[in-house]
PDB file of C-alpha atoms in Angstrom:
ATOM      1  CA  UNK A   1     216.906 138.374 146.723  1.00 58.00           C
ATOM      2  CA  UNK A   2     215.908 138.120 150.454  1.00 71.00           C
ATOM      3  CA  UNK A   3     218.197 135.699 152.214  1.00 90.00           C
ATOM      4  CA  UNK A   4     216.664 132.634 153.978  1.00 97.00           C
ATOM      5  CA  UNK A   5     218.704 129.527 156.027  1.00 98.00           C
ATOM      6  CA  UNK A   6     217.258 126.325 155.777  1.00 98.00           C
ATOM      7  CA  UNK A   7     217.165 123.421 158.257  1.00 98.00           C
ATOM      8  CA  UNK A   8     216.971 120.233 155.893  1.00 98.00           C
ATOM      9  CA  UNK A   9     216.424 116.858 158.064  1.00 98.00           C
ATOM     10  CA  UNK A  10     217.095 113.825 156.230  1.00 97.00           C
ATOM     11  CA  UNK A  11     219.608 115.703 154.340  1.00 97.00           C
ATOM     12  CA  UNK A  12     221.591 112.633 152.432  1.00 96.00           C
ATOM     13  CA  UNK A  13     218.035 111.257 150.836  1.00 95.00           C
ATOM     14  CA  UNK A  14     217.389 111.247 147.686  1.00 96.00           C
ATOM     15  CA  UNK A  15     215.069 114.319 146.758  1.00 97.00           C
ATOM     16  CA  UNK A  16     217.118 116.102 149.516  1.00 98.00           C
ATOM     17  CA  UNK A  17     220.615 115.742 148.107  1.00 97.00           C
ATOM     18  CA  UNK A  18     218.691 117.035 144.517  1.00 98.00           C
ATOM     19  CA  UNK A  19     216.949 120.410 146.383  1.00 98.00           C
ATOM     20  CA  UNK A  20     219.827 121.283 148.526  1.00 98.00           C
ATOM     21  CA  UNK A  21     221.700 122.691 145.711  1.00 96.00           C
ATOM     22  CA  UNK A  22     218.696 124.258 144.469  1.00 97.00           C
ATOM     23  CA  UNK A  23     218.467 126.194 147.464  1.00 97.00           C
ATOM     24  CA  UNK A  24     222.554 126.826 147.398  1.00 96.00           C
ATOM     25  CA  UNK A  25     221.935 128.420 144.316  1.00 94.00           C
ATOM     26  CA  UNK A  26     219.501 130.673 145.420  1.00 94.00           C
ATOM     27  CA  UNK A  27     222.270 132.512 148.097  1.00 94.00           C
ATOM     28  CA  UNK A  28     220.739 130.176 150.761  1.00 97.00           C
ATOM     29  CA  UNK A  29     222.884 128.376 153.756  1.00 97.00           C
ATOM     30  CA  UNK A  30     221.651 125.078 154.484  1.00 98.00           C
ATOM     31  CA  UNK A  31     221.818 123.357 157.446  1.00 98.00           C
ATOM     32  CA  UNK A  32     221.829 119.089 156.314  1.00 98.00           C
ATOM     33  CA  UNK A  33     221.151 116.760 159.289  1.00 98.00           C
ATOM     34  CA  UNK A  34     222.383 113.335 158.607  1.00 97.00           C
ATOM     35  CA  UNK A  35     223.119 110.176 160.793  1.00 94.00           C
ATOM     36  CA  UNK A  36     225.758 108.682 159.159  1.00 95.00           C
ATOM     37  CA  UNK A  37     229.080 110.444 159.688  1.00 96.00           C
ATOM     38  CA  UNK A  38     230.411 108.348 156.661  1.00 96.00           C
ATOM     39  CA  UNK A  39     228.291 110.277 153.952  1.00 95.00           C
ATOM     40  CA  UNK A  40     229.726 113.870 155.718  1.00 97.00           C
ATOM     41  CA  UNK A  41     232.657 114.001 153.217  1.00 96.00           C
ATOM     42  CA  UNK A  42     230.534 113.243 150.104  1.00 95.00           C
ATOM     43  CA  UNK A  43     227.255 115.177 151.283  1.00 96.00           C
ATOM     44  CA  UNK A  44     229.767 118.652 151.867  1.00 96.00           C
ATOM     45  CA  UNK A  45     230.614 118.211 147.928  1.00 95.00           C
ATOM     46  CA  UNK A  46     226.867 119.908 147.565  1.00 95.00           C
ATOM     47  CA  UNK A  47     227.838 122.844 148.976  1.00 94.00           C
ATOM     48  CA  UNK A  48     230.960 123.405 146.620  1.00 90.00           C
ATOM     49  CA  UNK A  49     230.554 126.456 144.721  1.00 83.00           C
ATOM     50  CA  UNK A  50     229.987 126.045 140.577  1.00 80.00           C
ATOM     51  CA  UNK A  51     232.580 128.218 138.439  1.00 69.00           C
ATOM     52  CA  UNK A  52     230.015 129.902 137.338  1.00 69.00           C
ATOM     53  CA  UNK A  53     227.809 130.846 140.271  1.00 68.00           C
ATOM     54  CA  UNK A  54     227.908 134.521 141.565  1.00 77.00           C
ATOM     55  CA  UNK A  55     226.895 134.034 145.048  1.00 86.00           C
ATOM     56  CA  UNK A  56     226.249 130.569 146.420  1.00 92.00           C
ATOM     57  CA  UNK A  57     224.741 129.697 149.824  1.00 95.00           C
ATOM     58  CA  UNK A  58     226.613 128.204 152.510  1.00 95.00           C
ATOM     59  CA  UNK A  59     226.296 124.050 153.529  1.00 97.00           C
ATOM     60  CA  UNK A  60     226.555 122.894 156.975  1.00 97.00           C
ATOM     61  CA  UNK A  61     226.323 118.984 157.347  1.00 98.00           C
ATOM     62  CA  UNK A  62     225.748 118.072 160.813  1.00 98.00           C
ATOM     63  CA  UNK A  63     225.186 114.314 162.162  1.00 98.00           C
ATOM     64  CA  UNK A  64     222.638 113.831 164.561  1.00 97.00           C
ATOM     65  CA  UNK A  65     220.060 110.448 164.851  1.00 96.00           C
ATOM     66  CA  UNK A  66     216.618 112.088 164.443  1.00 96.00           C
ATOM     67  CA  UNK A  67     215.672 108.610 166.061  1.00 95.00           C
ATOM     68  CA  UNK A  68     216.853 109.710 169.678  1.00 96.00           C
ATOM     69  CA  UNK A  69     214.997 112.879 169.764  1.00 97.00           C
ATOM     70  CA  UNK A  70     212.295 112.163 171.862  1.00 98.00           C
ATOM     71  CA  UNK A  71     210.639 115.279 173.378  1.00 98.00           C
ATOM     72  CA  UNK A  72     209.873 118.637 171.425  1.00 98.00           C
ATOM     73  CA  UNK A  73     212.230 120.345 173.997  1.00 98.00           C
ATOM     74  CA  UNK A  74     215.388 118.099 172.030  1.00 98.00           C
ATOM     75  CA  UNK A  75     213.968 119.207 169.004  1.00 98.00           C
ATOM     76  CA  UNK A  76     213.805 122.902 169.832  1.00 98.00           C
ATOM     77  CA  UNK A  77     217.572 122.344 171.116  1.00 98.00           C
ATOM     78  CA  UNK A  78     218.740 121.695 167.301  1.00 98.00           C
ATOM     79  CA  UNK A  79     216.584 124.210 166.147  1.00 98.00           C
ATOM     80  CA  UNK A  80     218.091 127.000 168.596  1.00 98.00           C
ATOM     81  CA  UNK A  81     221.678 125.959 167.596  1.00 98.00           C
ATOM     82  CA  UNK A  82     221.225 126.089 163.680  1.00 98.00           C
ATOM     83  CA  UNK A  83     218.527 128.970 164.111  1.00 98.00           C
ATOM     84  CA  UNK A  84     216.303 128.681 160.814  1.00 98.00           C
ATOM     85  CA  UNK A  85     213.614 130.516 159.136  1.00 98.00           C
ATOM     86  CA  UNK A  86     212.637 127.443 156.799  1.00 98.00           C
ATOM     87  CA  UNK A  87     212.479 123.671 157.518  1.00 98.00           C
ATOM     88  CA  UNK A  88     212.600 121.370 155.899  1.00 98.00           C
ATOM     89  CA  UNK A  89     211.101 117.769 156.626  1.00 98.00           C
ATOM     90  CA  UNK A  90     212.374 114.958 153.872  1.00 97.00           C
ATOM     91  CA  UNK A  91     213.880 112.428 156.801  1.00 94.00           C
ATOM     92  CA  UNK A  92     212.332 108.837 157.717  1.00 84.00           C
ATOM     93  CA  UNK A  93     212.354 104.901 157.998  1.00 67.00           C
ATOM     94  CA  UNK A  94     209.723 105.115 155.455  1.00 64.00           C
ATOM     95  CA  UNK A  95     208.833 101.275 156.586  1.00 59.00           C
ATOM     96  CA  UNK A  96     211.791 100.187 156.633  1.00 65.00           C
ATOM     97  CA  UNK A  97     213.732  97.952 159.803  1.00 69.00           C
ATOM     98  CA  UNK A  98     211.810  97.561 163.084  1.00 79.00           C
ATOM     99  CA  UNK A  99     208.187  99.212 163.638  1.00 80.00           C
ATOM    100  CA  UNK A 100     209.066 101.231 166.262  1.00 89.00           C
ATOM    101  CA  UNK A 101     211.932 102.972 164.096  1.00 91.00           C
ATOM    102  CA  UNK A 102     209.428 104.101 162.139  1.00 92.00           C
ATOM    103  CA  UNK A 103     207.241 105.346 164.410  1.00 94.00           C
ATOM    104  CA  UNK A 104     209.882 106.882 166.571  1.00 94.00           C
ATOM    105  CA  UNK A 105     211.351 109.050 163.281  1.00 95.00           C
ATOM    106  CA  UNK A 106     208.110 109.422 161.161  1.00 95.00           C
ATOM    107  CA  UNK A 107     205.505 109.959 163.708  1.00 96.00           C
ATOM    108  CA  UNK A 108     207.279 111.205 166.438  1.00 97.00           C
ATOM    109  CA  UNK A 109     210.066 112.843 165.472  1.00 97.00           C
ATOM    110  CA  UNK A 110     208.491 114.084 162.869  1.00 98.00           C
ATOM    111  CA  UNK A 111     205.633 115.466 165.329  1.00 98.00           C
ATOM    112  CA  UNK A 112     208.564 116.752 167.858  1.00 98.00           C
ATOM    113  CA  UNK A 113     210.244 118.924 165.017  1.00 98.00           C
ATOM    114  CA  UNK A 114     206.702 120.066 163.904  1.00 98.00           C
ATOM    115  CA  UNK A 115     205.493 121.404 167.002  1.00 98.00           C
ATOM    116  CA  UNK A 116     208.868 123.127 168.118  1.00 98.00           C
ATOM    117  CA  UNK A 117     208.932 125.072 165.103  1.00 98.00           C
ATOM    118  CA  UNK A 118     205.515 126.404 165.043  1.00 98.00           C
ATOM    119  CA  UNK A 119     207.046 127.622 168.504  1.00 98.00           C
ATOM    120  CA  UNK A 120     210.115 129.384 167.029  1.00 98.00           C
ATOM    121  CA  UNK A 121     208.447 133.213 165.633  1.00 98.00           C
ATOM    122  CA  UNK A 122     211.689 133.270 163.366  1.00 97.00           C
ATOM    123  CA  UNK A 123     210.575 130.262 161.714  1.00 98.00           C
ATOM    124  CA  UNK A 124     207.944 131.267 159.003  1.00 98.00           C
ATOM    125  CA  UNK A 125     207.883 128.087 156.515  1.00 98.00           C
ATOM    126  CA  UNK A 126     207.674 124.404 157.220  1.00 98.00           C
ATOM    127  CA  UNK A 127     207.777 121.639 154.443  1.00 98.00           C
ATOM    128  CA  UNK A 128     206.941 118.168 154.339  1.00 98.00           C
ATOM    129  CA  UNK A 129     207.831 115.797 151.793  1.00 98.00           C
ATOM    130  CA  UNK A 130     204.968 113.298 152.561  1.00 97.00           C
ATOM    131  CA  UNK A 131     203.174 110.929 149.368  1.00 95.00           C
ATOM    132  CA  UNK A 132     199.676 111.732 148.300  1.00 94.00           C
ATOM    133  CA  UNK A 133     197.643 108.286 149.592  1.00 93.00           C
ATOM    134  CA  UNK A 134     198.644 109.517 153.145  1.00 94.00           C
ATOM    135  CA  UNK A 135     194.646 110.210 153.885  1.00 95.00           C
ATOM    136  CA  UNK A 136     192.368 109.209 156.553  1.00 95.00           C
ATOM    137  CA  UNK A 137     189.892 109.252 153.484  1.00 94.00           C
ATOM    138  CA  UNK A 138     189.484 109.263 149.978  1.00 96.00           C
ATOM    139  CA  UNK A 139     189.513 112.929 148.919  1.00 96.00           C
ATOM    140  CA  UNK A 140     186.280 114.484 147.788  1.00 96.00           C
ATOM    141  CA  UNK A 141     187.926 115.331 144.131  1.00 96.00           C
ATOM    142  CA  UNK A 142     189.533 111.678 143.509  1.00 95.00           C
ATOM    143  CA  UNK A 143     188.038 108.892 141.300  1.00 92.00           C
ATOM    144  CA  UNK A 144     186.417 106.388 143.682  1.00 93.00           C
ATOM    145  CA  UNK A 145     187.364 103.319 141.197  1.00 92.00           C
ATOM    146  CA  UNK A 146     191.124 104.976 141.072  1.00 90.00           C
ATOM    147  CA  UNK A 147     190.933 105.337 144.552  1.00 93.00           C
ATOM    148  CA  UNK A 148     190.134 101.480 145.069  1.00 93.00           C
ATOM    149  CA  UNK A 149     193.012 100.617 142.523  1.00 91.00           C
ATOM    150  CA  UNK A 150     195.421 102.721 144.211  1.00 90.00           C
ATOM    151  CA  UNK A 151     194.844 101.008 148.168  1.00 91.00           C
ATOM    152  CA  UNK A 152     194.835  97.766 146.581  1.00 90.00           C
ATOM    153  CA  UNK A 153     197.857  98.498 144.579  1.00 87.00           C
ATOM    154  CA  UNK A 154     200.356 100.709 146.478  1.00 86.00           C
ATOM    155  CA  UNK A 155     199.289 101.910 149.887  1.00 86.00           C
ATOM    156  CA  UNK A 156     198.176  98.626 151.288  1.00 82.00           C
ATOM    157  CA  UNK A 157     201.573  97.554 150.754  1.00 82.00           C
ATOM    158  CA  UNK A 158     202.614 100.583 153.216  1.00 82.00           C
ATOM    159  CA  UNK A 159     200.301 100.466 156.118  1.00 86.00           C
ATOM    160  CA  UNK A 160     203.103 100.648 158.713  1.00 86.00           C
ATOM    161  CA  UNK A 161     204.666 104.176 156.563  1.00 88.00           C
ATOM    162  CA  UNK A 162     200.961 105.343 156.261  1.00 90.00           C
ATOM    163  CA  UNK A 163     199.649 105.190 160.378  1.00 92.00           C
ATOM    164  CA  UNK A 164     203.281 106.563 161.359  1.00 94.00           C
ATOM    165  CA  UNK A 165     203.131 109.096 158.224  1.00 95.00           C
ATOM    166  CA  UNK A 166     199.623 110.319 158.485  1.00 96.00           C
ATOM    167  CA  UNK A 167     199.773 111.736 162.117  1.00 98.00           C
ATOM    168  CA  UNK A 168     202.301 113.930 161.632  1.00 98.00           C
ATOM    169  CA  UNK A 169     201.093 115.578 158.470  1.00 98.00           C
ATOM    170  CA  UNK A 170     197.973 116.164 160.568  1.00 98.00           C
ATOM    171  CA  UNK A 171     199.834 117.958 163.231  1.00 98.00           C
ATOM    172  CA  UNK A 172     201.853 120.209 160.598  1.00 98.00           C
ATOM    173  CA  UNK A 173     198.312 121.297 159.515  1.00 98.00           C
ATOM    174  CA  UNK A 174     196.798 121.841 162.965  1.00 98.00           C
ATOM    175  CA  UNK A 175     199.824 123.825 164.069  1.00 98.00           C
ATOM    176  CA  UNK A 176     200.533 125.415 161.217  1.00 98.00           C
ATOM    177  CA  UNK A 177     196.742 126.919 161.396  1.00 97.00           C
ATOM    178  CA  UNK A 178     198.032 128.574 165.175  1.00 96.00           C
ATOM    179  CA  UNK A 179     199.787 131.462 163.233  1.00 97.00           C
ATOM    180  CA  UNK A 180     199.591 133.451 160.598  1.00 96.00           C
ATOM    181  CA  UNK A 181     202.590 134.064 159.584  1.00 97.00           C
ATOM    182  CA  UNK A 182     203.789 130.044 158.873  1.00 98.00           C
ATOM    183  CA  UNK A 183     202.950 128.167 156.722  1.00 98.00           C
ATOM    184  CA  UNK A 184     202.921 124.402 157.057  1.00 98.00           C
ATOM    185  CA  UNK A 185     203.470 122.491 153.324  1.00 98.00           C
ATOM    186  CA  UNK A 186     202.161 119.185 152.551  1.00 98.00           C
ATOM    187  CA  UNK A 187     203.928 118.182 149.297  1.00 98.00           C
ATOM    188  CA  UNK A 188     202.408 114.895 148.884  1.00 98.00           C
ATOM    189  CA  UNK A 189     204.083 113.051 145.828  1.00 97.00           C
ATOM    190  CA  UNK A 190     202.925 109.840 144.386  1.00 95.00           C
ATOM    191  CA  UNK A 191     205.409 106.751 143.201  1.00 93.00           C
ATOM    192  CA  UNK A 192     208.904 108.643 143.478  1.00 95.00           C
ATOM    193  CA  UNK A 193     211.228 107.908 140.131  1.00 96.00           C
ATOM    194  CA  UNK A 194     214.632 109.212 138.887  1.00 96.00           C
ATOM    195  CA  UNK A 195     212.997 110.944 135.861  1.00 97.00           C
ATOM    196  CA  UNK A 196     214.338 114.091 134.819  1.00 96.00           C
ATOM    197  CA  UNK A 197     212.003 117.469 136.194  1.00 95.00           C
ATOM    198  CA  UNK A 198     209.204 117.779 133.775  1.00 96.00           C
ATOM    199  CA  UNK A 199     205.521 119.498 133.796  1.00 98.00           C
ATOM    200  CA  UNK A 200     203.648 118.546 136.642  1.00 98.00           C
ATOM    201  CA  UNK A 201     200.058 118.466 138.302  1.00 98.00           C
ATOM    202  CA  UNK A 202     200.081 120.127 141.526  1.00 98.00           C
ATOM    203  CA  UNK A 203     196.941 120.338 143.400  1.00 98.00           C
ATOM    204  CA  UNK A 204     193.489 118.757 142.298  1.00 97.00           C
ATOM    205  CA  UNK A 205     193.354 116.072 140.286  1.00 94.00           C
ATOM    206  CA  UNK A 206     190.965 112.496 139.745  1.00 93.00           C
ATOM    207  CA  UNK A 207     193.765 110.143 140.513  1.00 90.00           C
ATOM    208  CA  UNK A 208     195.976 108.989 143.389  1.00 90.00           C
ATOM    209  CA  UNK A 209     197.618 106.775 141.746  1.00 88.00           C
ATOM    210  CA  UNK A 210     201.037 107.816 139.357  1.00 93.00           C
ATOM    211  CA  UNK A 211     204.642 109.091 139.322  1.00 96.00           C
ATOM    212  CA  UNK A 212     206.561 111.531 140.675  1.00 97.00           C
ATOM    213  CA  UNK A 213     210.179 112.618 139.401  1.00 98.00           C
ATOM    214  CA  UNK A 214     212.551 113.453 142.540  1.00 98.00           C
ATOM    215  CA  UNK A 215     213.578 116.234 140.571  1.00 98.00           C
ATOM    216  CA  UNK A 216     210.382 117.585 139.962  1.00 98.00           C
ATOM    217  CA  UNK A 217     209.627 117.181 143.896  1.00 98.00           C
ATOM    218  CA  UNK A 218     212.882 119.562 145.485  1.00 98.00           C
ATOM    219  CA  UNK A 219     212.045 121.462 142.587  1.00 98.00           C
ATOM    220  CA  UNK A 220     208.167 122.205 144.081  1.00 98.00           C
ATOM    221  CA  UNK A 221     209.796 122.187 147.066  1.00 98.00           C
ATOM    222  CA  UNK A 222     212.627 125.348 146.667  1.00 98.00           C
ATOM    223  CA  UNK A 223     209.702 126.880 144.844  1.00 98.00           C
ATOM    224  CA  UNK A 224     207.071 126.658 147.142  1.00 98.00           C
ATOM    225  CA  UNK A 225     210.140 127.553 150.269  1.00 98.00           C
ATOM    226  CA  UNK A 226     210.288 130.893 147.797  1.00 97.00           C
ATOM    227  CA  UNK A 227     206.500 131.480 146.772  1.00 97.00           C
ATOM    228  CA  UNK A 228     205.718 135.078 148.386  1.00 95.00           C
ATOM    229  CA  UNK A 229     202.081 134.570 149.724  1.00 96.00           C
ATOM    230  CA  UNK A 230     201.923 130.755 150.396  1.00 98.00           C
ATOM    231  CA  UNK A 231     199.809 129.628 153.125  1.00 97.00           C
ATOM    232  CA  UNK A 232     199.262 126.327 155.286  1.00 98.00           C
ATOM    233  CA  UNK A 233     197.961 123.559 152.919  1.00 98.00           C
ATOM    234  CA  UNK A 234     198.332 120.122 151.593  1.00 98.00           C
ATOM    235  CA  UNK A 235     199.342 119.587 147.777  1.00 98.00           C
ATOM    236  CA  UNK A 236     199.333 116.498 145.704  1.00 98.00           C
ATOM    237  CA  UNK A 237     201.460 116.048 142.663  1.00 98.00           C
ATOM    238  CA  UNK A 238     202.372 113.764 140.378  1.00 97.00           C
ATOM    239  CA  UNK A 239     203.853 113.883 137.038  1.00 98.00           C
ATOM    240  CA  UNK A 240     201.791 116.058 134.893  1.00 97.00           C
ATOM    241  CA  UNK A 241     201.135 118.948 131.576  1.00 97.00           C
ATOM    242  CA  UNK A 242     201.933 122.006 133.412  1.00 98.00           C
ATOM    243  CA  UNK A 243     205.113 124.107 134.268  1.00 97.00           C
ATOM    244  CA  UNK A 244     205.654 124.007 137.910  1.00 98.00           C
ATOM    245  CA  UNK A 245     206.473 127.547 138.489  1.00 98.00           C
ATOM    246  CA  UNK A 246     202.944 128.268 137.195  1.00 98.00           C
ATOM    247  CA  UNK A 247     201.581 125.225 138.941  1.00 98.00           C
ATOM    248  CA  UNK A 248     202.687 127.053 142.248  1.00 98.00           C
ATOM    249  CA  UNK A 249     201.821 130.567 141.243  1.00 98.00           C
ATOM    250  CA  UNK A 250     198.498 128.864 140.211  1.00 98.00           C
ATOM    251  CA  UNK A 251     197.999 127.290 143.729  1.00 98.00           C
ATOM    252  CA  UNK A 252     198.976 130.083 145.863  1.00 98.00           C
ATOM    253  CA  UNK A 253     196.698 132.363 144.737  1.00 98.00           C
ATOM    254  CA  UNK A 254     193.766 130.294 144.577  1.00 98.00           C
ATOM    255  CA  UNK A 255     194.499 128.979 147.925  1.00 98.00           C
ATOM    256  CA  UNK A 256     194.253 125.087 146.924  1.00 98.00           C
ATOM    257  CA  UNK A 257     194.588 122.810 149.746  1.00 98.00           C
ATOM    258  CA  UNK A 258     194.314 119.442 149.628  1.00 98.00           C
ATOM    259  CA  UNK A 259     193.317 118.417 152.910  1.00 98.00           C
ATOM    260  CA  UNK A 260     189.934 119.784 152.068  1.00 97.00           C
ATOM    261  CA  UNK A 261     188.017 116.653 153.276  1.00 96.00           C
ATOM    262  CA  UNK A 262     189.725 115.585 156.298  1.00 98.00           C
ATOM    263  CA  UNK A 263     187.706 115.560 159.631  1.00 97.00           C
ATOM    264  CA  UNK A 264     190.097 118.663 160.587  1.00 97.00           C
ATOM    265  CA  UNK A 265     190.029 120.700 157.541  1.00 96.00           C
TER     266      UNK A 265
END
């Protein structure tokens, strides 16, 4: 098993803290930036290795506010001194506090770390935990009547997450499209829940609106990090009927990509 080292931002969050020892388990380190020195102690209880466990990755926990980085040239600073070959994007205000908090970690932060890792050659996979309304239109394959329900029911309610969110996952794609050997990942979950991992639908589907178990996301997410073959894209899921390791295997080779209807697709 090929050895990778992750740089996970947002690292005490709550589909982070369930994929980091998902990736531990796989004989990956793990770089965890947090901003609250407080959770240090309780994050580094991740990286302790089970009884059982052969070889276990290594967990670094660093503390850095992803709010003050404010050029790409700060964010390619962190990246240099952890030195990935995966990121890992689950960080953000997500609406929360002042405006500009969430424009200055969503958007632009978001946009800074994006952009200086397309420029790293060691880095070769990028993902993005973003939620699947996060559209500049409805999607070609989506339910127009479900699509009405959905703005009217959930994403109207998070116009301030949705303009901050939306840029960035366009830049991932853009950039990500500059080489051919990274991939920029869109996983775009719907209403996040504490459900255990289950079957999932990953890709394509008439709906926008539905759950998505936290588990179930880092679970796509250390998948799709190890899928041999993956390639820049956007994918929805939500709570679903199939398995997820032959969800992915499913997606990567038939190149699904859900930003197929965006004005840069």
């Amino acid at each position: 098993m090929a050895t990778h080292h992750v740089l996970l931002l947002g690292g005490n969050g709550k589909v982070s803290r369930l994929l980091t020892p998902m990736l531990l388990q796989r004989s990956w380190d793990v770089t965890s930036i947090i901003y609250n020195p407080d959770q240090v102690a309780d994050l580094q209880k991740l990286g302790e290795k089970p009884f059982s466990a052969n070889n276990y990755g290594r967990l670094d926990v660093l503390v850095r506010s992803l709010e003050d980085v404010k050029s790409e040239s700060q964010a390619k600073s962190l990246i240099d001194e952890v030195k990935p070959d995966y990121v890992v994007w689950s960080a953000g205000a997500g609406g929360k506090g002042a405006p500009e908090r969430t424009e200055a970690i969503d958007r632009d932060a978001a946009i800074y770390f994006i952009r200086a890792s397309v420029a790293t050659p060691s880095i070769t996979k990028f993902v993005m935990i973003s939620f699947i309304g996060c559209r500049y239109k409805k999607a070609p394959w989506v339910d127009e009547a479900h699509w009405q329900q959905y703005l009217k029911s959930t994403r109207n309610h998070y116009q301030r997450y949705y303009e901050a969110k939306l840029p960035a996952d366009e830049v991932l794609y853009v950039e990500g499209k500059k080489r051919k050997d990274f991939a920029g990942i869109c996983l775009r979950p719907g209403r996040l829940t504490m459900e255990p991992a289950g079957n999932v639908s990953l890709g394509k589907f008439p709906r926008a609106e539905g759950t998505s178990s936290r588990p179930a996301v880092a679970y796509l997410a250390a998948l799709l990090l190890d899928a041999p073959g993956v390639k820049n894209c956007w994918l929805d899921m939500l709570d679903g009927d199939e398995d997820p390791e032959g969800a992915v295997k499913r997606c990567v080779e038939q190149g699904v990509d859900c930003a197929e209807g965006e004005h840069f697709y």
